XYZ file of C-alpha atoms in Angstrom:
572
model
C 87.006 82.368 168.828
C 84.134 82.936 166.401
C 86.111 85.681 164.652
C 89.160 83.409 164.245
C 87.014 80.595 162.847
C 85.317 82.956 160.431
C 88.674 84.302 159.264
C 89.834 80.759 158.580
C 86.713 79.808 156.642
C 86.496 79.311 152.911
C 84.738 82.628 152.346
C 87.549 84.642 153.925
C 90.102 82.528 152.084
C 88.480 83.514 148.816
C 88.550 87.187 149.742
C 92.294 86.912 150.407
C 93.023 85.322 147.026
C 92.147 87.561 144.081
C 92.496 84.746 141.499
C 90.207 82.420 143.444
C 87.834 85.322 144.055
C 87.444 86.024 140.343
C 86.977 82.364 139.429
C 84.639 81.726 142.365
C 82.506 84.710 141.400
C 82.249 83.324 137.863
C 81.151 79.929 139.228
C 78.534 81.598 141.437
C 77.224 83.686 138.538
C 76.868 80.630 136.293
C 74.999 78.699 138.990
C 72.661 81.618 139.644
C 72.059 82.226 135.940
C 70.853 78.645 135.558
C 68.377 78.883 138.422
C 70.709 77.088 140.853
C 71.006 79.989 143.277
C 70.419 77.732 146.279
C 73.789 76.109 145.503
C 75.441 79.519 145.841
C 74.396 79.498 149.494
C 75.068 75.864 150.428
C 78.487 75.970 148.730
C 79.514 79.065 150.668
C 79.682 81.355 147.618
C 77.176 83.974 148.746
C 79.885 86.385 149.889
C 81.424 86.557 146.416
C 77.976 87.143 144.896
C 75.831 88.916 147.521
C 72.102 89.635 147.196
C 71.735 87.096 144.366
C 69.428 84.087 144.313
C 68.918 83.742 140.564
C 69.851 85.810 137.520
C 67.485 84.166 135.083
C 67.373 81.147 132.802
C 68.742 80.235 129.419
C 66.867 82.120 126.719
C 64.931 79.299 125.065
C 61.353 78.752 123.982
C 61.131 75.533 126.019
C 62.526 76.083 129.549
C 65.289 73.588 130.388
C 64.652 71.003 133.091
C 66.624 71.077 136.324
C 69.018 68.290 135.165
C 69.535 70.164 131.891
C 70.302 73.366 133.789
C 72.957 71.464 135.752
C 74.526 70.155 132.528
C 74.509 73.587 130.874
C 76.071 75.155 133.970
C 78.867 72.561 134.058
C 79.566 73.081 130.349
C 79.806 76.829 130.872
C 82.222 76.451 133.796
C 84.781 74.616 131.675
C 87.147 71.659 131.662
C 87.197 70.659 135.335
C 83.441 70.812 135.732
C 82.783 69.025 132.437
C 84.997 66.191 133.695
C 83.179 66.280 137.047
C 79.830 65.950 135.287
C 81.101 63.040 133.194
C 82.276 61.232 136.333
C 78.969 61.891 138.117
C 77.034 60.603 135.095
C 78.482 57.176 135.870
C 77.683 57.260 139.589
C 74.226 55.705 139.704
C 74.718 55.264 143.452
C 74.787 59.054 143.863
C 72.466 60.469 141.186
C 69.029 59.426 139.892
C 68.669 58.294 136.247
C 67.373 61.626 134.856
C 70.490 63.470 136.053
C 72.758 60.659 134.855
C 71.211 60.671 131.388
C 71.579 64.435 131.088
C 75.159 64.588 132.367
C 76.100 61.772 129.976
C 75.486 64.312 127.173
C 78.427 66.428 128.329
C 80.840 66.692 125.437
C 84.528 66.961 126.193
C 85.082 69.184 123.170
C 86.801 72.513 122.654
C 87.873 74.789 119.851
C 91.188 73.667 118.337
C 94.454 75.261 119.404
C 96.223 76.849 116.387
C 98.830 74.557 114.856
C 101.632 77.094 115.463
C 100.977 77.012 119.213
C 100.939 73.203 119.180
C 104.273 73.126 117.339
C 105.729 75.601 119.831
C 104.585 73.422 122.750
C 106.187 70.328 121.144
C 109.456 72.206 120.615
C 109.440 73.369 124.264
C 108.775 69.854 125.525
C 110.986 67.778 123.214
C 113.724 70.290 122.460
C 113.369 69.802 118.706
C 111.236 71.282 115.977
C 108.289 69.378 114.510
C 110.093 69.246 111.154
C 113.141 67.548 112.684
C 111.022 65.014 114.587
C 108.475 64.062 111.928
C 108.593 63.594 108.188
C 104.898 64.525 107.987
C 102.672 66.634 110.246
C 98.943 67.194 109.756
C 98.028 70.717 110.872
C 94.370 69.741 111.143
C 93.761 67.905 114.451
C 92.281 64.412 114.469
C 90.392 65.257 117.650
C 90.112 68.149 120.095
C 89.170 68.012 123.755
C 89.291 70.282 126.763
C 92.578 68.779 127.991
C 94.441 68.285 124.728
C 94.243 67.634 121.027
C 95.612 64.922 118.753
C 97.428 65.289 115.422
C 98.376 62.681 112.841
C 102.077 62.525 112.011
C 104.743 60.261 110.551
C 108.112 59.477 112.095
C 111.315 59.732 110.069
C 111.257 55.951 109.501
C 107.737 56.187 108.011
C 105.802 54.905 111.058
C 102.369 56.488 111.354
C 101.768 57.984 114.801
C 99.288 60.106 116.715
C 100.671 62.975 118.794
C 98.574 64.133 121.725
C 99.474 67.602 123.023
C 98.112 69.147 126.191
C 96.412 72.511 125.781
C 98.367 75.532 127.096
C 97.223 76.724 130.526
C 94.888 73.794 131.179
C 96.871 72.446 134.152
C 96.889 75.802 135.933
C 93.135 76.220 135.425
C 92.383 72.669 136.558
C 94.544 73.042 139.679
C 92.749 76.255 140.647
C 89.360 74.656 140.059
C 90.285 71.548 142.065
C 91.380 73.747 144.974
C 88.069 75.606 144.823
C 86.113 72.339 144.532
C 87.785 71.004 147.672
C 86.639 74.057 149.639
C 83.164 73.928 148.084
C 82.837 70.298 149.172
C 83.858 71.205 152.728
C 81.293 74.028 152.780
C 78.563 71.738 151.420
C 79.355 69.103 154.066
C 78.735 71.736 156.765
C 75.718 73.489 155.269
C 73.740 71.061 153.092
C 71.671 68.407 154.822
C 71.098 66.513 151.563
C 74.764 65.461 151.383
C 75.366 64.746 155.049
C 75.101 60.995 154.363
C 77.976 61.105 151.857
C 81.664 61.838 152.185
C 81.624 64.728 149.698
C 85.094 65.873 150.735
C 86.446 62.385 150.050
C 84.599 62.254 146.719
C 86.172 65.595 145.746
C 89.621 64.238 146.620
C 89.039 61.088 144.558
C 87.914 63.171 141.584
C 91.020 65.355 141.895
C 93.281 62.282 141.831
C 91.476 60.894 138.765
C 91.675 64.165 136.839
C 95.334 64.773 137.694
C 96.139 61.273 136.461
C 94.378 62.040 133.170
C 96.522 65.161 132.759
C 99.753 63.146 132.926
C 100.617 61.613 129.553
C 103.546 59.694 131.058
C 101.092 57.753 133.209
C 98.837 57.140 130.200
C 101.830 55.757 128.311
C 102.660 53.351 131.140
C 99.007 52.262 131.250
C 99.159 51.411 127.546
C 102.325 49.375 128.032
C 100.745 47.444 130.902
C 97.771 46.555 128.705
C 100.157 45.530 125.910
C 101.980 43.231 128.309
C 98.712 41.683 129.547
C 97.676 40.918 125.941
C 101.123 40.000 124.643
C 99.948 36.450 123.919
C 96.809 37.522 122.031
C 97.456 38.677 118.457
C 93.799 39.686 118.025
C 94.148 42.625 120.458
C 96.199 45.597 119.277
C 97.503 48.073 121.864
C 99.444 50.985 120.301
C 103.165 51.237 120.947
C 104.440 54.267 122.889
C 107.397 56.207 121.480
C 109.090 57.431 124.648
C 111.719 59.491 122.844
C 108.866 61.801 121.780
C 106.811 61.627 124.981
C 106.676 63.881 128.072
C 103.978 64.645 130.664
C 102.545 67.165 128.149
C 103.150 65.333 124.846
C 102.311 61.703 124.055
C 103.401 60.018 120.822
C 101.902 56.612 120.085
C 101.356 54.271 117.176
C 98.334 55.094 115.034
C 95.552 52.506 115.034
C 93.937 51.971 111.638
C 90.448 50.548 111.492
C 86.769 51.332 111.794
C 85.347 52.528 115.078
C 82.567 50.378 116.486
C 80.156 53.319 116.276
C 81.006 53.746 112.556
C 80.400 50.167 111.337
C 77.663 51.487 109.044
C 80.450 52.285 106.545
C 80.446 48.566 105.667
C 76.923 48.924 104.275
C 75.485 45.561 103.274
C 78.858 43.807 103.478
C 78.920 40.752 105.702
C 80.321 41.596 109.140
C 80.314 39.159 112.035
C 78.797 41.603 114.487
C 77.773 38.897 116.963
C 81.274 37.406 117.077
C 82.908 40.808 117.353
C 80.552 41.775 120.214
C 81.596 38.706 122.216
C 85.247 39.297 121.377
C 85.208 42.968 122.443
C 83.397 42.322 125.716
C 85.594 39.274 126.350
C 88.630 41.566 126.166
C 87.131 43.851 128.818
C 86.092 40.960 131.073
C 89.612 39.505 130.884
C 90.976 42.887 131.971
C 88.645 42.975 134.969
C 88.557 39.394 136.220
C 91.913 38.000 135.118
C 94.327 40.934 134.946
C 92.770 43.127 137.648
C 93.583 46.191 135.514
C 90.962 47.487 133.108
C 90.162 50.211 130.592
C 87.634 52.390 132.447
C 86.332 54.343 129.444
C 85.241 51.655 126.965
C 82.872 53.760 124.884
C 82.446 52.710 121.229
C 84.764 55.445 119.931
C 87.724 53.824 121.698
C 87.287 50.422 119.957
C 88.433 49.786 116.394
C 87.705 46.849 114.125
C 90.913 46.305 112.176
C 91.161 44.873 108.680
C 92.095 41.399 109.934
C 89.132 41.332 112.343
C 91.244 42.176 115.387
C 90.450 44.776 118.031
C 92.383 48.020 118.392
C 92.140 50.024 121.624
C 92.994 53.668 122.287
C 92.775 56.257 125.094
C 94.282 54.859 128.289
C 93.957 57.910 130.539
C 91.213 56.417 132.725
C 91.889 52.972 134.161
C 90.657 50.931 137.114
C 92.064 48.186 139.276
C 90.481 45.168 140.939
C 92.494 44.071 143.939
C 92.101 40.807 145.851
C 89.798 42.388 148.438
C 87.463 43.747 145.732
C 87.347 40.302 144.122
C 86.353 38.789 147.468
C 83.629 41.401 147.874
C 82.312 40.729 144.373
C 82.337 36.995 145.062
C 80.303 37.586 148.218
C 77.783 39.668 146.282
C 77.494 37.063 143.524
C 77.064 34.239 146.032
C 74.313 36.141 147.834
C 72.537 36.928 144.556
C 72.751 33.393 143.165
C 71.458 31.884 146.429
C 68.692 34.520 146.734
C 69.931 35.213 150.284
C 68.979 38.781 151.209
C 70.596 38.585 154.661
C 73.926 37.615 153.133
C 73.481 40.320 150.519
C 72.966 42.945 153.255
C 76.149 41.734 154.965
C 78.045 41.870 151.667
C 76.895 45.450 151.019
C 77.806 46.630 154.499
C 81.246 45.024 154.213
C 81.831 47.260 151.196
C 81.678 50.287 153.486
C 78.817 51.811 151.535
C 77.361 54.020 154.250
C 78.434 56.569 156.844
C 75.458 55.995 159.111
C 73.432 53.214 160.666
C 71.355 51.261 158.146
C 67.957 49.745 158.878
C 68.864 46.120 158.094
C 65.263 44.934 158.079
C 64.129 47.592 155.618
C 67.208 47.111 153.419
C 66.682 43.334 153.410
C 63.043 43.799 152.420
C 64.018 46.086 149.519
C 66.632 43.594 148.331
C 64.121 40.734 148.570
C 61.755 42.711 146.359
C 64.588 43.441 143.925
C 65.696 39.817 143.620
C 62.119 38.564 143.215
C 61.977 40.285 139.801
C 64.743 38.013 138.540
C 63.747 34.830 140.326
C 63.901 31.755 138.086
C 65.861 33.505 135.313
C 69.145 32.114 134.132
C 72.101 34.464 134.458
C 72.415 34.751 130.675
C 68.804 35.979 130.411
C 69.352 39.045 132.613
C 70.363 42.440 131.213
C 72.954 43.892 133.522
C 71.978 47.525 132.830
C 68.390 47.351 134.194
C 69.545 45.091 137.045
C 72.140 47.601 138.200
C 69.682 50.460 137.732
C 67.262 48.733 140.130
C 70.088 47.968 142.548
C 71.343 51.553 142.525
C 67.826 52.798 143.301
C 67.977 50.746 146.513
C 71.470 52.053 147.246
C 70.330 55.680 146.893
C 67.181 55.083 148.950
C 69.298 53.980 151.902
C 71.862 56.774 151.439
C 74.628 54.344 150.535
C 77.430 54.838 148.035
C 79.937 52.464 146.535
C 83.717 52.577 146.929
C 85.253 54.389 143.928
C 86.974 51.318 142.469
C 83.775 49.250 142.590
C 81.660 52.082 141.157
C 84.160 52.415 138.291
C 84.065 48.663 137.688
C 80.256 48.534 137.527
C 80.195 51.564 135.229
C 82.636 49.767 132.946
C 80.437 46.669 132.888
C 77.401 48.758 131.886
C 79.404 50.442 129.114
C 80.671 47.028 127.995
C 77.101 45.811 127.613
C 76.253 48.906 125.555
C 79.245 48.179 123.281
C 78.011 44.614 122.746
C 74.403 45.733 122.219
C 75.500 48.261 119.593
C 77.001 45.395 117.602
C 74.379 42.743 118.392
C 70.890 43.810 119.632
C 70.399 40.374 121.242
C 73.642 40.601 123.225
C 73.511 40.122 127.026
C 76.701 40.760 128.951
C 75.641 38.275 131.628
C 76.071 35.457 129.081
C 79.749 36.346 128.693
C 80.045 37.164 132.382
C 78.760 33.798 133.671
C 82.003 31.780 133.167
C 84.083 34.497 134.859
C 81.621 34.660 137.767
C 81.756 30.896 138.236
C 85.557 30.856 138.158
C 85.721 33.752 140.596
C 83.407 31.982 143.047
C 85.399 28.749 142.762
C 88.664 30.633 143.211
C 87.482 32.615 146.212
C 86.098 29.547 147.982
C 88.673 26.992 146.917
C 90.552 24.921 149.549
C 93.832 26.384 148.299
C 92.674 29.951 149.016
C 91.338 28.990 152.449
C 94.643 27.272 153.237
C 96.444 30.465 152.240
C 94.147 32.560 154.451
C 94.610 30.177 157.376
C 98.367 30.412 156.931
C 98.238 34.202 156.995
C 95.940 34.139 160.009
C 98.332 31.772 161.835
C 101.192 34.189 161.285
C 99.078 37.098 162.556
C 98.040 35.133 165.652
C 101.632 34.122 166.343
C 102.831 37.722 165.977
C 100.021 38.946 168.213
C 100.890 36.344 170.854
C 104.529 37.490 170.906
C 103.810 41.228 170.875
C 100.719 41.315 173.126
C 102.556 41.137 176.517
C 104.894 43.960 175.535
C 102.029 46.130 174.254
C 99.966 45.402 177.392
C 102.905 46.302 179.660
C 103.360 49.584 177.775
C 99.668 50.482 178.105
C 99.666 49.729 181.864
C 102.775 51.881 182.307
C 101.187 54.816 180.477
C 98.039 54.465 182.586
C 100.085 54.558 185.783
C 101.991 57.653 184.628
C 98.796 59.379 183.435
C 100.060 59.626 179.856
C 97.036 58.058 178.132
C 95.349 60.534 175.808
C 92.024 60.239 174.034
C 91.805 61.753 170.567
C 88.582 63.155 169.148
C 88.135 63.649 165.408
C 86.827 67.200 164.946
C 85.104 66.860 161.563
C 81.843 65.649 163.110
C 81.702 68.829 165.182
C 82.104 71.147 162.194
C 78.337 71.684 161.627
C 77.858 72.506 165.331
C 80.856 74.844 165.353
C 79.554 76.541 162.210
C 76.135 77.119 163.772
C 77.692 78.397 166.999
C 79.910 80.715 164.998
C 76.929 82.183 163.153
C 74.968 82.514 166.383
C 77.892 84.198 168.180
C 78.434 86.658 165.324
C 74.746 87.609 165.300
C 74.651 88.032 169.076
C 77.735 90.256 168.943
C 76.208 92.292 166.122
C 72.940 92.652 168.035
C 74.762 93.699 171.206
C 76.756 96.287 169.245
C 73.588 97.702 167.653
C 71.796 97.832 171.027
C 74.817 99.319 172.816
C 75.226 101.932 170.106
C 71.588 103.018 170.377
C 71.599 102.968 174.168
C 74.913 104.818 174.399
C 73.716 107.503 172.016
C 70.521 108.018 174.074
C 72.479 108.290 177.362
C 74.987 110.672 175.779
C 72.189 112.949 174.572
C 70.629 112.974 178.046
C 73.832 113.590 180.025
C 76.142 115.554 177.782
C 74.628 118.936 176.841
C 77.274 121.430 175.721
C 76.259 125.024 174.813
C 74.255 125.151 171.581
C 73.645 121.433 171.567
C 69.995 121.955 170.589
C 71.039 122.960 167.061
C 72.859 119.620 166.524
C 70.588 117.271 168.457
C 68.509 116.314 165.421
C 71.646 115.607 163.377
C 73.035 113.298 166.093
C 69.675 111.580 166.515
C 69.295 111.012 162.774
C 72.864 109.702 162.460
C 72.380 107.331 165.385
C 69.023 106.111 164.084
C 70.443 105.430 160.588
C 73.452 103.523 161.992
C 71.323 101.422 164.337
C 68.811 100.711 161.564
C 71.633 99.736 159.177
C 73.151 97.341 161.716
C 69.752 95.795 162.383
C 68.997 95.445 158.666
C 72.356 93.769 158.070
C 71.664 91.367 160.938
C 68.254 90.461 159.488
C 69.724 90.049 155.999
C 72.506 87.747 157.248
C 69.903 85.539 158.975
C 67.763 85.317 155.836
C 70.787 84.722 153.604
C 71.870 81.719 155.651
C 68.789 79.878 154.431
C 67.104 79.528 157.797
C 63.413 79.746 157.090
C 63.913 79.744 153.323
C 62.547 76.863 151.312
C 65.407 75.164 149.570
C 65.696 71.815 147.869
C 66.971 68.948 149.944
């Protein structure tokens, strides 16, 4: 059984797949080179890079810190891992501030693809040459990234557009990396005690879904159209039009936004600019997306906001979006109610309802930590509180109790923090909570309004009525299965994986030890019993051969035990 399990493990899977083997070895080498050799072991990569703990550090006068080593390693591993680092930089519930700050420096940049290759890709996708599609094409890209690059162009009717083209080969590389990441997460869940409180396999799956969505330009185009529909009655918000006749999953053609990026407002010099008004307008747009539309731009960094000539707001880059469903709104309302009433017990209940933990939480200790947190803001009006430091304190409590937020809520909170940074860049005195207060009040009133409770009671009445009708039939079926002995109990095996892994290692070592002992013992018995003529001349050769083989088997057994990390000091 142990042999079958080992054959089915990630390590053997890598050995069977030469492409994965090469890429996995590269990942292991990068980790080891940046002093992260312990990850090679806990991620199950030691078999593709044996005998290696560390290959050295980056050659610099000032040695990089551990967070910096992580960032440099992710940059070196390429597109998928850069995107992973960017996502993790927003997960304050998973990583401490020093790692977040370092991973936030990850630049999604790449060397430009030659214009001839871009033109060839457009011709393959759209079936026409660039010259027949556009009256003007700028060979120099407006922007380059690891997934694609953007070029300025002009349609035949004179409309200025931006054409985003996916880089050749990026999808294949990302798909391979995502497959490897899924197996690495499974290995870490079995081997690494530091992540046992988190669903790392689920987190890897969520990241894969997010990245695949970002690779699909058709989906990005539909996102843009949904935003345009939501703001159709607001002439001060400009969402670019999508030109579907020149759009595919690999090519996106959209209207060009003209204006000044929020992070470039210094070009106005001493000219009068209503920064305070624009800050409230920009953040108001984001808050409307979240609390009214339930569909929001999840990457609102300053480079994606333009101030147009008429004072309106232009938005670009719709690859990463988030949704706020009715359940999430109810959960947020519960959190807000608990915070505003300074009720730590209700706040604990609201957190646990979010499904933020995979293990039992010490309610008393969590309540005490939340009491201490809320005491810092006691007596302050909502508009006087900076949301960034508040969430930083809250996430410290979340990490201390090994909790993590659902992906949609984590994305929402990250967006709120980025929104506050956008406002603060325009107006140093800006507090997002001032703009947030009216939405919070309306959300609380909506969630606890008589109309909503009447709707919930109506739904509950239907459920009760359905249950009353179906219960006798279901009960009769269960009794019948019990009488026939057909009731089966299912057990989910994932919780047994660490035990099975340990048993597998133990069984393999026992077998190896038995083989080594049997080999030595058998050789000794053979030398005592079997003595053909002239055997004395070869006895020393047989003894030496047997001793070397037994010693080799024993050394391999000892090495495998040490390599597994048992008895080795490793970070947790």
